CSV table of C-alpha atoms in Angstrom, one decimal:
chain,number,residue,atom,x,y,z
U,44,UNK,CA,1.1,-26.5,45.1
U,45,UNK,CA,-2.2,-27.8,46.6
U,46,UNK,CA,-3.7,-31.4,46.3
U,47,UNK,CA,-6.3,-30.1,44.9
U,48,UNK,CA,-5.1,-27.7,42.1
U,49,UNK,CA,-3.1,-30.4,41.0
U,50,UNK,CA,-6.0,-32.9,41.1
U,51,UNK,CA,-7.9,-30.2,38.8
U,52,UNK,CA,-4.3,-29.8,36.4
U,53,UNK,CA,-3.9,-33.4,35.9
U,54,UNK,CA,-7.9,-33.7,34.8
U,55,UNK,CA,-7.5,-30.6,32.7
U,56,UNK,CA,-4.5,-32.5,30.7
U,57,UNK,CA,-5.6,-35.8,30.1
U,58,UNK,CA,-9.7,-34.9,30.7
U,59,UNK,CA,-10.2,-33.8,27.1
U,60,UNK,CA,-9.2,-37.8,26.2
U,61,UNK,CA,-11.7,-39.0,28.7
U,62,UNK,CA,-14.6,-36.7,27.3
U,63,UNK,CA,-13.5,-37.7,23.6
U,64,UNK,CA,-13.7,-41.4,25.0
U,65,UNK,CA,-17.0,-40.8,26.2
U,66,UNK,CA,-18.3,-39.4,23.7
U,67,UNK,CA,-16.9,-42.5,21.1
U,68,UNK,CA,-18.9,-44.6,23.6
U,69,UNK,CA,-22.2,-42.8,23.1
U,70,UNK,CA,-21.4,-42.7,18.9
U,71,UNK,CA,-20.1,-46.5,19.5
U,72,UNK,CA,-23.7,-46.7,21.8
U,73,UNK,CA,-26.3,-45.3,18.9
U,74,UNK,CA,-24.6,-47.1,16.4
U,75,UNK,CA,-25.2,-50.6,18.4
U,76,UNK,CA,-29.1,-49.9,19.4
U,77,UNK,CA,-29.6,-48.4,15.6
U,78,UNK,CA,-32.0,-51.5,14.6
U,79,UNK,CA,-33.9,-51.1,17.8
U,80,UNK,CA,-37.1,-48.8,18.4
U,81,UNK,CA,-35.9,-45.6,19.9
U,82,UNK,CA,-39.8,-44.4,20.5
U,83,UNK,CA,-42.4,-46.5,22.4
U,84,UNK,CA,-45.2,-47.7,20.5
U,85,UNK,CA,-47.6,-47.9,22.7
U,86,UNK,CA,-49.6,-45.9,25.1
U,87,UNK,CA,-50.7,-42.5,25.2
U,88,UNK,CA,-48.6,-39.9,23.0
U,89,UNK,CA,-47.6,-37.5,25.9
U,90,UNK,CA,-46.3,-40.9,28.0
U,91,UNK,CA,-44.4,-42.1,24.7
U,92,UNK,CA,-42.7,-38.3,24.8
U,93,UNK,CA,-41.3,-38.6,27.9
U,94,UNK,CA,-40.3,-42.1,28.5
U,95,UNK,CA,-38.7,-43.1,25.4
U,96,UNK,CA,-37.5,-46.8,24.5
U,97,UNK,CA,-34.8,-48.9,26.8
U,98,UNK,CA,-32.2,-47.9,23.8
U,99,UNK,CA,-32.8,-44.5,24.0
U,100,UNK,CA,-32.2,-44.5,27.6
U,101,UNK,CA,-29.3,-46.2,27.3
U,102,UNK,CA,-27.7,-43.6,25.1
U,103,UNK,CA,-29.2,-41.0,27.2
U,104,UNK,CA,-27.4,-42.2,30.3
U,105,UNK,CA,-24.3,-42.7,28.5
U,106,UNK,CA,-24.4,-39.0,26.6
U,107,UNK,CA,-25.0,-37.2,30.9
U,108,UNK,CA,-21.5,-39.3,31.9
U,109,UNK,CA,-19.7,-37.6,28.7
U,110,UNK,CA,-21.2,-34.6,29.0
U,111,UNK,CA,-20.2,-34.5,32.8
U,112,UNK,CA,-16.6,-35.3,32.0
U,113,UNK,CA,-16.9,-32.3,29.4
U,114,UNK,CA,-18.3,-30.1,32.3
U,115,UNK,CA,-15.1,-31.3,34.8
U,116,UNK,CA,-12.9,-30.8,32.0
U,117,UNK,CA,-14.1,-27.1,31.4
U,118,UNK,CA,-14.4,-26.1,35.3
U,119,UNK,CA,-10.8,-27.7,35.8
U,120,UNK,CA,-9.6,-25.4,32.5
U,121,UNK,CA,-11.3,-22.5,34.4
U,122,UNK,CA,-9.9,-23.0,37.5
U,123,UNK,CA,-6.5,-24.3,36.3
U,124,UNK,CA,-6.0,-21.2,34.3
U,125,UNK,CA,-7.2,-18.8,37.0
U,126,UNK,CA,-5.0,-20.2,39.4
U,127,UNK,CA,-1.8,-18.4,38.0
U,128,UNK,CA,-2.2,-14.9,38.8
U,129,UNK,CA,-6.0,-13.9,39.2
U,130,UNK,CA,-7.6,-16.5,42.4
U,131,UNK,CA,-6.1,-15.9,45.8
U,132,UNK,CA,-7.7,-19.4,47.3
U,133,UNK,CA,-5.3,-20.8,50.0
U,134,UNK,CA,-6.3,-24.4,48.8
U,135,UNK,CA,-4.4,-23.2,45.6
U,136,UNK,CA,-0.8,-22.2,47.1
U,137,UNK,CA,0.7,-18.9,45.4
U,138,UNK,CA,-0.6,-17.9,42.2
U,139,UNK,CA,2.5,-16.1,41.5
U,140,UNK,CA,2.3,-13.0,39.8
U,141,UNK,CA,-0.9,-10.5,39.0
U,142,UNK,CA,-2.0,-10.7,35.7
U,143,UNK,CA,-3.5,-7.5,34.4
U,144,UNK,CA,-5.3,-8.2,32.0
U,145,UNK,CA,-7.5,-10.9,34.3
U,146,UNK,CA,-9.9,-8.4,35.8
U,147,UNK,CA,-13.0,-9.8,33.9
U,148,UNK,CA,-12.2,-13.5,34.3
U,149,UNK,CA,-14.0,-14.6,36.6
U,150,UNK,CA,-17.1,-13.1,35.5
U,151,UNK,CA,-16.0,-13.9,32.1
U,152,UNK,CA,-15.9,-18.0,32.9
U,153,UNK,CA,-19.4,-17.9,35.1
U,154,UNK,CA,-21.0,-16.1,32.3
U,155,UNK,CA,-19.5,-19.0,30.3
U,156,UNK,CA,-20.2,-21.5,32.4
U,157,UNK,CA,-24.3,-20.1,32.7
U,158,UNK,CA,-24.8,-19.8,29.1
U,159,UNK,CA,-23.2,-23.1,28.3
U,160,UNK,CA,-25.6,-24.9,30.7
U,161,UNK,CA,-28.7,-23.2,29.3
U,162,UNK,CA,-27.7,-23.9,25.8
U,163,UNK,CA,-26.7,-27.5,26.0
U,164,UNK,CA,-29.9,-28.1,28.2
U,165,UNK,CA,-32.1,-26.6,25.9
U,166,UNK,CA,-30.2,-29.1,23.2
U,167,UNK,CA,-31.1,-32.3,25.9
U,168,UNK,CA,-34.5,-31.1,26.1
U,169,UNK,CA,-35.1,-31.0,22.6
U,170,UNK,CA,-33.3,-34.3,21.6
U,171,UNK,CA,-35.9,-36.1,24.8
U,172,UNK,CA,-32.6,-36.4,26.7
U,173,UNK,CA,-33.9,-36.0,30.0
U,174,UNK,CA,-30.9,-36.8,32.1
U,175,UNK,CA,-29.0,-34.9,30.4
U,176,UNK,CA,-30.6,-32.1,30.9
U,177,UNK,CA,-30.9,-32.6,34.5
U,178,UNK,CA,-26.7,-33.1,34.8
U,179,UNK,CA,-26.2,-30.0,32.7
U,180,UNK,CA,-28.6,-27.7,34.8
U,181,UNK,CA,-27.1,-29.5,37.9
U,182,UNK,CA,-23.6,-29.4,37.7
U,183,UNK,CA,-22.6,-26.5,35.3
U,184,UNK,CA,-24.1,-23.8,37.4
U,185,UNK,CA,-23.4,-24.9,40.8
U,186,UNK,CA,-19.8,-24.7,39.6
U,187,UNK,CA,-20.5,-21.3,38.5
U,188,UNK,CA,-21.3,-20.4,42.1
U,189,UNK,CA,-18.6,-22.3,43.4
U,190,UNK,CA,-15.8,-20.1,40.9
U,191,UNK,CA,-17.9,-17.5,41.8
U,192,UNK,CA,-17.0,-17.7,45.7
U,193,UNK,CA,-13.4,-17.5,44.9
U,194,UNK,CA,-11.5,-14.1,46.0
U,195,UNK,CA,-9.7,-12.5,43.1
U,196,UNK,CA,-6.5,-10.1,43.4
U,197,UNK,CA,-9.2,-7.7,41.7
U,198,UNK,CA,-11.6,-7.8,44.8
């Protein structure tokens, strides 16, 4: 078995209880800054819309580290779960046997991946959480290239 596939098992085992973790520290996060101002005050409305109060940025920095765990923890589930029987990649050793039924996986998981980073950017950009945004269209689709790239059985 490769370094790397079981670099990407390990994280898909344990990475849901660093995403959970993260996500307590963001709840834990808004919970602490609750009797601060989470809007600016001052200045002109369109400048108070898009750089919102030090609290605010705070939780917004701490929300794009969870959601980037989330995002390793789904690409390593993708990946992880592809490597037995449907990705050929020599970085992942032999995937052992062909499964038939896994001829629309890997479009399947970039579709996924796609529509997840859309939707959950669309959900930063409404809550003002800028960065979050910006990990979400960053990271989510570039792995969809990347699963993209891999040769299948089905190929």
């Amino acid at each position: 078995m490769g370094v790397v596939i079981l670099f990407f098992g390990l994280f898909f085992m344990g990475g849901w209880a660093v995403a959970l973790a993260g996500l307590g520290r963001a709840s834990l996060m808004l919970w602490r800054d609750r009797g601060q101002e989470w809007v600016r005050s001052h200045g002109h409305p369109f400048a108070r819309l898009l750089l919102p109060a030090p609290a605010y940025l705070r939780f917004d920095k701490t929300l794009a580290v969870t959601v980037l765990l989330a995002d390793l923890w789904l690409v390593s589930g993708i990946v992880v779960l592809g490597a037995d029987g449907i990705f050929t990649e020599e970085w992942m050793g032999y995937p052992g046997m062909m499964d038939p039924g896994g001829q629309g996986y890997q479009a399947g998981a970039v579709s996924m991946l796609r529509t997840t980073a859309w939707w959950s950017a669309s959900a930063a950009v409404l809550g003002r959480c800028w960065t979050t945004a910006v990990v979400q269209l960053t990271v989510l689709p570039l792995s969809a290239l990347w699963i993209a790239s891999f040769d299948t059985y089905y190929t």
